[in-house]
Coordinates of C-alpha atoms and ligand atoms in Angstrom, one line a residue:
M1 CA -77.7 41.4 -37.5
K2 CA -76.3 40.7 -33.9
K3 CA -78.2 37.2 -34.3
N4 CA -76.3 36.4 -37.4
L5 CA -73.0 37.5 -35.7
K6 CA -73.2 35.2 -33.2
L7 CA -74.2 32.5 -35.7
I8 CA -71.1 33.8 -37.9
F9 CA -69.0 33.5 -34.0
L10 CA -70.2 30.1 -33.5
I11 CA -69.1 28.7 -37.2
F12 CA -66.0 30.5 -37.1
S13 CA -65.3 29.2 -33.5
S14 CA -66.0 25.6 -34.1
L15 CA -63.7 25.8 -37.3
Q16 CA -61.0 26.7 -35.1
L17 CA -61.8 23.5 -33.0
T18 CA -62.2 21.3 -35.5
A19 CA -58.4 22.5 -37.0
Q20 CA -56.6 21.4 -33.7
D21 CA -58.8 18.2 -33.6
K22 CA -57.6 17.2 -36.9
S23 CA -54.6 15.5 -35.1
D24 CA -53.3 14.7 -31.7
A25 CA -50.5 12.7 -33.0
K26 CA -47.5 13.0 -30.5
L27 CA -45.1 13.1 -33.0
I28 CA -44.2 14.3 -36.7
V29 CA -41.7 11.6 -39.1
S30 CA -41.5 14.2 -41.7
I31 CA -38.9 13.0 -44.4
V32 CA -37.4 14.2 -47.9
V33 CA -35.9 11.7 -50.2
D34 CA -33.7 13.6 -52.1
Q35 CA -34.0 13.5 -55.8
M36 CA -37.4 10.9 -55.3
R37 CA -39.6 10.9 -58.8
T38 CA -42.8 10.5 -58.2
D39 CA -42.4 6.8 -60.8
Y40 CA -40.0 5.1 -58.3
L41 CA -42.8 4.5 -56.2
T42 CA -44.6 3.2 -59.6
R43 CA -42.1 1.5 -61.7
F44 CA -40.9 -1.0 -58.7
A45 CA -44.5 -1.1 -56.5
N46 CA -44.5 -4.9 -56.9
L47 CA -41.2 -5.1 -55.4
Y48 CA -42.2 -2.8 -52.5
E49 CA -42.6 -4.9 -49.5
G50 CA -41.8 -2.3 -46.2
G51 CA -41.9 1.5 -46.3
F52 CA -43.0 2.4 -49.4
K53 CA -46.0 -0.6 -49.5
T54 CA -47.2 1.1 -46.6
L55 CA -47.2 4.6 -47.3
M56 CA -49.1 3.6 -50.5
E57 CA -51.2 1.1 -49.5
E58 CA -52.1 3.2 -46.2
G59 CA -51.7 6.5 -46.8
Q60 CA -52.8 9.4 -48.7
V61 CA -51.0 10.0 -51.8
F62 CA -50.9 12.9 -54.1
W63 CA -49.7 11.4 -57.6
N64 CA -49.5 14.7 -59.4
A65 CA -47.5 16.9 -56.8
H66 CA -45.1 19.5 -58.5
Y67 CA -42.8 22.3 -57.8
S68 CA -43.5 25.9 -58.7
H69 CA -40.0 27.5 -58.8
V70 CA -36.6 27.1 -60.7
P71 CA -34.0 25.8 -60.2
T72 CA -35.1 22.8 -58.6
Y73 CA -32.5 21.9 -56.1
T74 CA -32.0 20.6 -53.1
A75 CA -32.2 23.9 -50.8
P76 CA -35.2 25.6 -52.3
G77 CA -36.8 22.5 -52.3
H78 CA -36.6 21.9 -48.7
A79 CA -37.4 25.3 -47.9
S80 CA -40.6 25.6 -49.8
I81 CA -41.8 22.3 -48.1
Y82 CA -40.8 23.6 -44.7
T83 CA -41.7 27.5 -45.4
G84 CA -45.0 26.6 -47.7
T85 CA -44.0 29.5 -50.1
D86 CA -41.7 30.2 -53.1
P87 CA -38.0 30.9 -52.8
R88 CA -38.5 34.5 -53.8
F89 CA -40.4 34.5 -50.5
H90 CA -38.0 31.8 -48.0
G91 CA -35.1 33.3 -49.7
L92 CA -33.1 30.2 -50.7
I93 CA -33.0 30.7 -54.6
A94 CA -30.4 28.0 -55.3
N95 CA -28.0 26.0 -53.3
D96 CA -25.6 28.7 -53.9
W97 CA -25.8 32.1 -55.6
Y98 CA -23.4 35.0 -56.8
V99 CA -23.6 37.9 -55.1
V100 CA -22.8 41.2 -57.5
D101 CA -21.2 43.4 -54.5
S102 CA -18.5 40.8 -53.6
G103 CA -17.8 39.6 -56.8
K104 CA -18.6 35.8 -54.6
T105 CA -20.5 32.6 -54.3
S106 CA -22.7 32.3 -51.1
Y107 CA -23.7 29.0 -50.1
C108 CA -27.4 28.8 -48.8
V109 CA -26.5 27.9 -45.5
E110 CA -23.2 29.3 -44.6
D111 CA -22.8 31.3 -41.4
K112 CA -19.2 32.6 -40.6
N113 CA -21.0 33.4 -37.1
A114 CA -21.7 30.0 -36.4
M115 CA -19.2 28.0 -34.7
P116 CA -18.3 24.5 -36.0
I117 CA -20.0 21.7 -33.4
G118 CA -18.7 18.2 -32.9
T119 CA -15.7 18.7 -35.6
A120 CA -13.4 21.6 -36.5
S121 CA -14.3 22.1 -40.3
N122 CA -15.5 25.4 -41.2
Y123 CA -17.9 23.6 -43.6
A124 CA -20.0 23.2 -40.0
K125 CA -20.4 27.0 -39.8
R126 CA -23.7 26.5 -41.0
S127 CA -26.9 28.5 -39.8
P128 CA -30.9 28.9 -41.0
K129 CA -30.1 33.1 -40.8
N130 CA -30.7 33.0 -45.3
I131 CA -34.2 31.5 -44.7
L132 CA -36.7 35.0 -44.8
S133 CA -39.8 33.7 -43.6
T134 CA -41.1 31.6 -41.1
T135 CA -41.0 27.2 -41.5
W136 CA -43.8 25.3 -39.8
T137 CA -41.6 23.8 -37.5
D138 CA -41.0 27.4 -36.1
E139 CA -44.7 27.6 -36.3
L140 CA -44.9 24.8 -33.6
E141 CA -42.4 25.7 -32.2
W142 CA -43.9 29.1 -31.0
V143 CA -46.8 27.9 -30.4
S144 CA -46.0 25.1 -27.8
N145 CA -43.9 27.5 -26.1
R146 CA -40.7 25.7 -27.0
K147 CA -41.9 22.7 -25.6
S148 CA -42.6 20.8 -28.9
K149 CA -38.9 18.6 -29.1
I150 CA -37.3 18.9 -33.6
F151 CA -34.9 17.0 -34.3
A152 CA -33.5 17.0 -37.7
F153 CA -31.1 14.6 -39.4
S154 CA -29.2 14.5 -42.6
L155 CA -26.4 13.6 -44.6
K156 CA -26.5 17.4 -46.2
D157 CA -26.4 20.5 -43.8
R158 CA -29.0 22.3 -45.9
G159 CA -31.6 19.2 -45.7
A160 CA -31.1 19.4 -42.2
I161 CA -31.3 22.9 -41.4
C162 CA -34.2 23.8 -43.4
A163 CA -36.4 21.7 -41.5
A164 CA -34.8 22.2 -38.1
G165 CA -36.0 26.4 -39.3
H166 CA -35.0 29.2 -36.8
L167 CA -36.5 27.9 -33.2
G168 CA -35.4 23.7 -34.1
D169 CA -33.8 22.1 -31.5
A170 CA -31.4 20.6 -33.6
A171 CA -29.9 20.5 -36.9
F172 CA -27.2 17.5 -37.6
W173 CA -25.4 16.7 -41.0
L174 CA -22.2 14.6 -41.7
D175 CA -18.8 15.3 -41.9
K176 CA -16.1 12.6 -41.3
K177 CA -16.1 12.7 -38.2
G178 CA -20.1 11.3 -37.8
F179 CA -23.1 13.6 -37.4
V180 CA -22.2 17.4 -36.3
S181 CA -24.2 20.7 -36.2
S182 CA -23.5 24.2 -35.3
S183 CA -23.1 27.0 -32.5
Y184 CA -26.3 28.1 -33.9
Y185 CA -28.4 25.0 -32.4
M186 CA -26.1 23.6 -29.3
K187 CA -22.6 24.4 -27.2
K188 CA -21.8 20.9 -27.8
L189 CA -23.6 17.7 -28.8
P190 CA -25.4 15.8 -26.9
K191 CA -24.1 13.0 -25.4
W192 CA -25.9 10.0 -27.2
L193 CA -25.2 11.7 -30.5
E194 CA -21.0 11.3 -29.3
N195 CA -21.6 8.2 -28.5
F196 CA -23.1 7.0 -31.6
N197 CA -20.6 8.9 -33.4
K198 CA -17.9 6.9 -32.0
K199 CA -19.5 3.1 -32.1
N200 CA -21.3 4.0 -35.6
D201 CA -18.3 5.6 -37.8
I202 CA -18.6 5.7 -41.6
Q203 CA -15.5 2.8 -42.2
S204 CA -18.0 0.4 -39.8
Y205 CA -20.6 0.7 -42.6
M206 CA -18.0 0.3 -45.5
S207 CA -17.4 -3.4 -45.3
G208 CA -18.2 -6.0 -47.5
K209 CA -20.6 -6.0 -50.8
W210 CA -23.2 -4.0 -52.1
D211 CA -25.1 -6.5 -54.7
Y212 CA -28.2 -7.3 -55.6
L213 CA -31.1 -7.4 -52.8
I214 CA -33.5 -9.8 -54.6
D215 CA -32.4 -11.8 -58.4
K216 CA -31.1 -9.8 -60.7
D217 CA -34.0 -11.0 -63.6
N218 CA -36.6 -9.3 -61.2
Y219 CA -35.3 -5.8 -61.8
P220 CA -38.2 -4.1 -64.0
S221 CA -35.7 -2.5 -66.9
P222 CA -32.5 -3.8 -68.3
N223 CA -29.0 -2.4 -66.7
T224 CA -27.7 1.1 -67.9
S225 CA -24.1 0.9 -67.1
E226 CA -22.5 2.4 -70.3
F227 CA -23.9 5.3 -69.2
E228 CA -23.0 5.6 -65.4
R229 CA -19.9 6.6 -63.7
I230 CA -17.6 4.4 -62.8
P231 CA -17.0 4.9 -58.9
K232 CA -13.5 5.6 -57.6
G233 CA -12.4 2.0 -57.0
A234 CA -14.5 0.2 -58.5
R235 CA -13.2 -1.6 -61.9
N236 CA -16.6 -0.8 -63.6
A237 CA -20.3 0.2 -63.2
D238 CA -21.6 -3.0 -62.1
F239 CA -22.8 -4.9 -59.1
P240 CA -21.5 -6.2 -57.0
Y241 CA -19.2 -3.3 -55.2
E242 CA -16.8 -3.7 -52.4
L243 CA -17.8 -1.5 -50.3
E244 CA -14.2 -1.3 -48.5
Q245 CA -12.5 -1.2 -51.7
L246 CA -14.8 2.3 -52.4
Y247 CA -14.1 3.3 -48.9
N248 CA -9.8 3.2 -49.7
S249 CA -10.1 4.9 -52.5
D250 CA -12.0 7.7 -51.2
T251 CA -9.6 10.5 -50.1
T252 CA -12.4 12.6 -48.6
Y253 CA -13.8 9.8 -46.6
T254 CA -17.7 10.4 -46.8
E255 CA -18.0 10.9 -51.0
A256 CA -18.1 6.8 -51.7
F257 CA -20.1 6.0 -48.4
K258 CA -22.9 8.7 -49.5
G259 CA -23.2 7.2 -52.9
T260 CA -24.4 3.8 -51.4
P261 CA -27.2 2.4 -49.7
Q262 CA -25.5 2.6 -46.2
G263 CA -26.3 6.4 -46.4
N264 CA -29.8 5.8 -45.8
Q265 CA -28.9 3.4 -43.2
I266 CA -26.2 5.5 -40.9
L267 CA -29.9 7.6 -40.8
I268 CA -32.0 5.0 -40.0
D269 CA -29.8 4.1 -37.5
V270 CA -28.9 8.1 -36.2
A271 CA -33.2 8.5 -36.0
I272 CA -33.4 5.5 -33.9
E273 CA -30.7 6.8 -31.5
A274 CA -32.7 9.8 -31.6
L275 CA -35.9 8.6 -30.6
K276 CA -34.7 6.4 -28.0
N277 CA -32.6 9.0 -26.2
E278 CA -34.6 12.5 -27.1
K279 CA -37.8 10.4 -26.0
L280 CA -39.5 12.2 -29.1
G281 CA -43.4 11.2 -29.1
I282 CA -43.7 10.1 -25.7
H283 CA -45.1 13.0 -23.7
N284 CA -48.0 14.7 -22.5
N285 CA -47.9 18.1 -24.2
P286 CA -50.9 19.5 -26.6
Y287 CA -48.5 19.6 -29.5
P288 CA -46.1 16.9 -31.2
D289 CA -42.8 16.7 -31.3
V290 CA -40.9 16.4 -35.0
L291 CA -38.3 14.0 -36.4
A292 CA -37.3 15.2 -39.8
I293 CA -35.1 12.8 -41.6
S294 CA -34.0 14.0 -45.5
F295 CA -32.1 11.3 -46.9
S296 CA -29.2 12.2 -49.4
S297 CA -27.6 9.1 -50.7
T298 CA -30.6 8.6 -53.3
D299 CA -29.4 11.9 -54.6
Y300 CA -25.6 11.3 -54.6
L301 CA -26.4 7.7 -56.6
G302 CA -29.0 9.3 -59.2
H303 CA -26.5 11.9 -60.3
S304 CA -23.8 9.3 -60.6
T305 CA -26.2 6.4 -62.0
G306 CA -29.2 7.9 -63.7
I307 CA -32.9 7.1 -63.1
R308 CA -32.6 3.7 -65.0
S309 CA -30.0 2.3 -63.3
H310 CA -30.0 -1.2 -61.4
E311 CA -28.3 0.5 -58.7
I312 CA -30.8 3.2 -58.1
I313 CA -33.3 0.5 -58.0
D314 CA -31.5 -1.3 -55.6
M315 CA -31.2 1.4 -53.0
Y316 CA -34.8 2.3 -53.6
L317 CA -35.8 -1.4 -52.3
R318 CA -33.3 -1.1 -49.4
L319 CA -35.1 1.9 -48.3
D320 CA -38.3 0.2 -48.3
R321 CA -37.0 -1.8 -46.1
Q322 CA -35.0 0.6 -44.0
L323 CA -38.0 2.8 -43.6
N324 CA -39.6 -0.4 -42.3
T325 CA -37.2 -0.7 -39.4
L326 CA -38.3 2.5 -38.7
F327 CA -41.4 2.4 -38.7
N328 CA -41.5 -1.0 -37.0
Y329 CA -39.7 0.9 -33.7
M330 CA -42.0 3.6 -33.9
N331 CA -45.1 1.0 -34.1
K332 CA -43.4 -0.3 -30.8
K333 CA -42.3 2.2 -29.0
I334 CA -44.8 5.3 -29.4
G335 CA -47.5 3.4 -30.8
E336 CA -49.5 2.5 -34.1
D337 CA -51.6 5.8 -33.4
N338 CA -49.4 8.0 -31.8
F339 CA -47.5 9.7 -35.1
I340 CA -47.9 11.0 -38.7
I341 CA -45.8 10.7 -41.3
V342 CA -45.0 12.6 -44.5
L343 CA -43.0 11.7 -47.2
T344 CA -41.8 13.7 -50.0
A345 CA -39.2 15.3 -52.4
D346 CA -36.7 18.2 -52.9
H347 CA -37.1 17.4 -56.9
G348 CA -36.7 14.9 -59.3
A349 CA -34.1 13.9 -62.0
A350 CA -34.0 14.3 -65.7
D351 CA -33.0 10.6 -67.6
N352 CA -30.1 10.2 -68.7
P353 CA -29.7 12.2 -72.4
S354 CA -27.8 9.6 -74.3
Q355 CA -29.5 6.6 -73.0
A356 CA -32.9 9.1 -74.2
R357 CA -31.8 9.5 -77.6
I358 CA -31.3 5.8 -77.9
D359 CA -35.5 5.9 -77.7
G360 CA -35.6 8.3 -80.4
M361 CA -35.7 11.7 -78.5
N362 CA -33.5 14.8 -79.3
T363 CA -31.8 15.0 -76.3
D364 CA -28.4 16.3 -75.6
W365 CA -26.1 16.7 -72.2
I366 CA -23.4 19.9 -72.5
A367 CA -20.7 20.7 -70.0
P368 CA -21.3 23.8 -67.7
A369 CA -18.1 24.9 -69.3
D370 CA -18.9 24.7 -72.8
L371 CA -21.8 26.1 -72.3
E372 CA -20.6 29.2 -70.6
N373 CA -17.4 29.7 -73.5
E374 CA -19.9 29.1 -76.1
C375 CA -22.5 31.9 -74.7
R376 CA -19.7 34.2 -73.6
K377 CA -18.3 34.4 -77.5
L378 CA -22.2 34.7 -78.8
I379 CA -22.5 37.6 -76.1
L380 CA -19.2 39.4 -77.2
N381 CA -20.0 38.9 -81.1
A382 CA -23.5 40.8 -79.6
G383 CA -21.2 43.8 -78.4
I384 CA -20.9 43.2 -74.8
N385 CA -17.4 42.8 -73.4
N386 CA -16.4 39.5 -71.7
E387 CA -15.7 41.2 -68.2
D388 CA -19.0 42.7 -68.2
V389 CA -20.2 39.2 -67.9
L390 CA -19.9 38.6 -64.3
N391 CA -21.5 35.1 -64.1
F392 CA -23.2 31.9 -65.1
S393 CA -25.2 29.9 -62.6
N394 CA -28.2 28.3 -62.1
E395 CA -29.3 28.8 -66.3
Q396 CA -28.6 32.5 -65.0
I397 CA -25.9 35.3 -66.4
Y398 CA -24.7 37.9 -64.1
I399 CA -23.9 41.0 -65.8
Q400 CA -22.4 44.6 -65.1
I401 CA -24.8 46.9 -64.9
N402 CA -22.6 50.3 -65.5
D403 CA -25.7 52.7 -65.1
N404 CA -27.9 51.6 -62.4
S405 CA -29.8 55.1 -61.9
N406 CA -31.1 54.0 -65.8
P407 CA -33.6 51.4 -65.9
V408 CA -33.8 51.7 -69.8
N409 CA -30.0 51.2 -70.3
A410 CA -30.0 48.1 -68.1
E411 CA -33.0 46.4 -69.8
I412 CA -31.2 47.2 -73.4
K413 CA -27.8 45.5 -72.2
R414 CA -29.8 42.2 -71.1
K415 CA -32.1 42.2 -73.9
I416 CA -28.7 42.0 -76.1
V417 CA -27.2 39.0 -73.7
R418 CA -30.9 37.4 -73.8
D419 CA -31.1 37.4 -78.0
A420 CA -27.3 36.7 -78.1
I421 CA -27.6 33.3 -76.4
L422 CA -31.3 32.6 -77.8
S423 CA -29.0 31.8 -81.2
H424 CA -27.0 29.2 -78.8
P425 CA -28.4 25.5 -80.2
A426 CA -28.7 24.3 -76.9
I427 CA -31.0 26.8 -75.3
M428 CA -34.6 27.2 -76.2
E429 CA -35.6 30.2 -74.0
A430 CA -34.2 33.3 -72.5
W431 CA -35.9 35.9 -70.4
T432 CA -34.5 39.2 -68.9
K433 CA -35.2 39.9 -65.3
E434 CA -38.0 42.4 -66.7
D435 CA -39.5 40.0 -68.9
I436 CA -39.8 37.6 -65.4
Q437 CA -41.1 40.3 -63.9
R438 CA -44.2 40.7 -66.4
A439 CA -44.5 37.0 -66.9
S440 CA -48.0 35.0 -67.0
D441 CA -47.2 31.9 -68.7
P442 CA -46.2 29.3 -65.8
F443 CA -42.8 28.3 -67.3
S444 CA -41.4 32.3 -66.8
I445 CA -43.6 31.9 -63.9
M446 CA -41.6 29.4 -62.4
R447 CA -38.3 32.1 -62.6
K448 CA -40.3 34.5 -61.1
N449 CA -41.1 32.2 -58.3
G450 CA -37.7 31.4 -57.8
S451 CA -36.1 34.7 -58.2
N452 CA -35.1 37.9 -55.8
K453 CA -32.8 40.5 -55.7
L454 CA -29.8 38.6 -55.5
S455 CA -30.8 37.0 -59.1
G456 CA -29.3 37.1 -62.3
D457 CA -30.0 39.9 -65.3
V458 CA -30.7 36.8 -67.9
F459 CA -32.4 33.8 -67.5
F460 CA -33.2 30.6 -69.8
S461 CA -33.6 26.9 -70.8
L462 CA -32.9 23.5 -72.4
Y463 CA -35.1 21.7 -74.4
P464 CA -37.0 19.3 -73.0
G465 CA -34.8 16.6 -71.6
S466 CA -31.5 17.9 -71.9
I467 CA -29.1 19.1 -69.4
I468 CA -25.8 20.9 -68.5
Y469 CA -24.3 18.3 -67.2
S470 CA -21.2 15.3 -67.6
K471 CA -22.4 12.4 -70.6
T472 CA -23.0 10.1 -67.7
G473 CA -25.2 10.3 -64.8
T474 CA -27.6 13.0 -64.6
T475 CA -29.0 16.1 -62.8
H476 CA -32.1 18.5 -62.0
G477 CA -33.1 22.2 -62.0
S478 CA -34.8 22.6 -64.7
G479 CA -39.1 23.7 -64.7
Y480 CA -40.0 20.8 -66.7
T481 CA -42.1 17.8 -65.3
Y482 CA -39.3 15.4 -64.6
D483 CA -37.6 17.6 -62.2
T484 CA -40.8 19.2 -60.8
N485 CA -43.1 15.8 -60.0
V486 CA -42.6 14.4 -56.7
P487 CA -44.4 12.4 -54.6
I488 CA -46.9 13.6 -51.7
I489 CA -47.8 11.2 -48.7
F490 CA -49.5 11.8 -45.7
Y491 CA -50.1 8.8 -43.3
G492 CA -51.3 8.4 -40.2
R493 CA -53.1 5.2 -38.4
K494 CA -55.1 7.5 -36.5
S495 CA -56.9 10.3 -38.4
L496 CA -56.1 9.7 -41.8
S497 CA -57.5 7.3 -44.2
S498 CA -56.0 6.0 -47.3
Q499 CA -56.8 7.7 -50.7
N500 CA -55.3 8.4 -54.1
H501 CA -55.0 12.1 -55.1
I502 CA -54.7 12.7 -59.0
K503 CA -55.5 17.0 -58.9
R504 CA -52.4 18.6 -59.2
V505 CA -51.6 20.2 -56.1
N506 CA -47.7 22.1 -55.0
V507 CA -45.4 20.9 -52.5
K508 CA -45.7 24.3 -50.7
D509 CA -49.2 22.9 -49.8
I510 CA -47.6 20.6 -46.9
A511 CA -46.7 23.3 -44.9
P512 CA -50.2 25.0 -44.4
T513 CA -51.6 20.7 -44.3
L514 CA -49.5 20.8 -41.4
S515 CA -50.8 24.0 -40.0
Y516 CA -54.8 23.4 -40.3
M517 CA -53.9 19.5 -38.8
F518 CA -52.3 21.1 -35.6
G519 CA -54.0 24.4 -35.1
L520 CA -50.8 26.1 -36.3
S521 CA -50.1 29.8 -37.6
L522 CA -49.7 29.6 -41.2
P523 CA -45.4 29.9 -41.6
S524 CA -45.0 33.7 -42.2
A525 CA -44.7 34.2 -46.2
C526 CA -46.6 30.7 -46.8
N527 CA -48.9 30.6 -50.1
G528 CA -49.3 27.1 -50.5
N529 CA -53.4 25.4 -50.3
I530 CA -54.2 23.5 -47.4
L531 CA -54.3 19.7 -48.9
P532 CA -57.9 17.7 -49.0
L533 CA -57.0 15.3 -47.0
N534 CA -59.5 12.6 -45.9
Y535 CA -59.8 12.4 -42.2
N536 CA -61.2 9.9 -39.6
Ligands
ZN1 ZN1 -29.0 16.8 -56.6

């Protein structure tokens, strides 16, 4: 018996040792490409010659990775990547959600106690206080005695904040003044970033033309301007675009910029400055530093032009080259054996339904206000007062439950709403809160994974390929494959060989995999699996 125990102890301790030995990289580069569908890797594969090509050829690519929650939006996606769990546990159930008690909508990373840094804008009152579980970056800070430097950048506040977690050194996002942050992280911007903001103002990126990167005839599908939104300041939805004209027509100073490849360029530029000035990856500590980048322009552009446009193809071809600049810099300054890269996305996107209709699909779009008004009529006809229907958001309906002490009455009221909206021609399925709690099929479990006490009373889903949006462009948020399937790539020249993985995995598997590779504790509510990487 004693001998057996000793053996078990030996096996256990050797496992521990291997876990910490998987990678001795000095830097983890964690990249999220907002709205990147997996087919963006394959459809333009022969046109890639930079970063995407390197990652696909030399990395470990998971082709069948999915989210297991709805709504498939930016905040829940990013939080799941970093916490290794579902929105019901990490708390970011959507980008914003209705709060019954206040009658107001709350934004995922808002924090009235966090003061804006680098700007006077109240939009910078941000922090991770709503993220309920730890992130792998938190676990890294904790185990390294805060020696690991963790810097996160995005055009979107939520894209950076979820990555930096609660303990990361800094999250920076874009404001019209450049990259800004909040008092949650710092008292003032680092000097190098102040200088960067002065030198690299948004206007300086918005000159010249945005035109085809390569010969127009080589774009793998026909242009789709008819289904695209025309940018403000442009005559139509066709190349070339005069960047200065777009900038001058933009009263927000940032909106037009964010929908161009220049939005990705500024992130590459600031990331290189951060590597340089913070000396990320250059140290003798046992645990790595982290550079996290969430590229948001892919999402802004995807919303306006859809998934087939020449603009979106062009943006990905450019991002491929832009990533190469970053990787080359790291190879030279940090050393090609000293970093690992993880790339994924926060959600995918639907095809434009009107365009899919031409291909014979029975898909459609409905404006959010129309769907809400039509459903309100159906609910009223079923005997529930309009003022008792509190809010429509995130494919959920909040209703006034007058007597919370009587669960039977509450459920009956929810069932009336559920059955009423089911007669709407756009709605395929609907569930009450109770239906979801009892659910066992994957499609309703996604609702359960995506909901908590703050979620609505009734949930619904449209038919595959249909969206609540406008006629042009596209969106995401559903539980269908086009929204849930995103790439996961692990790349590390020293520790990882190249491999294609076809087994279905989950995006929340990234966090436990990194925990395993670097000997970190699993994030506090992590329920993902460790991915079967092939180590050298
Ligand atoms: Zn989006």
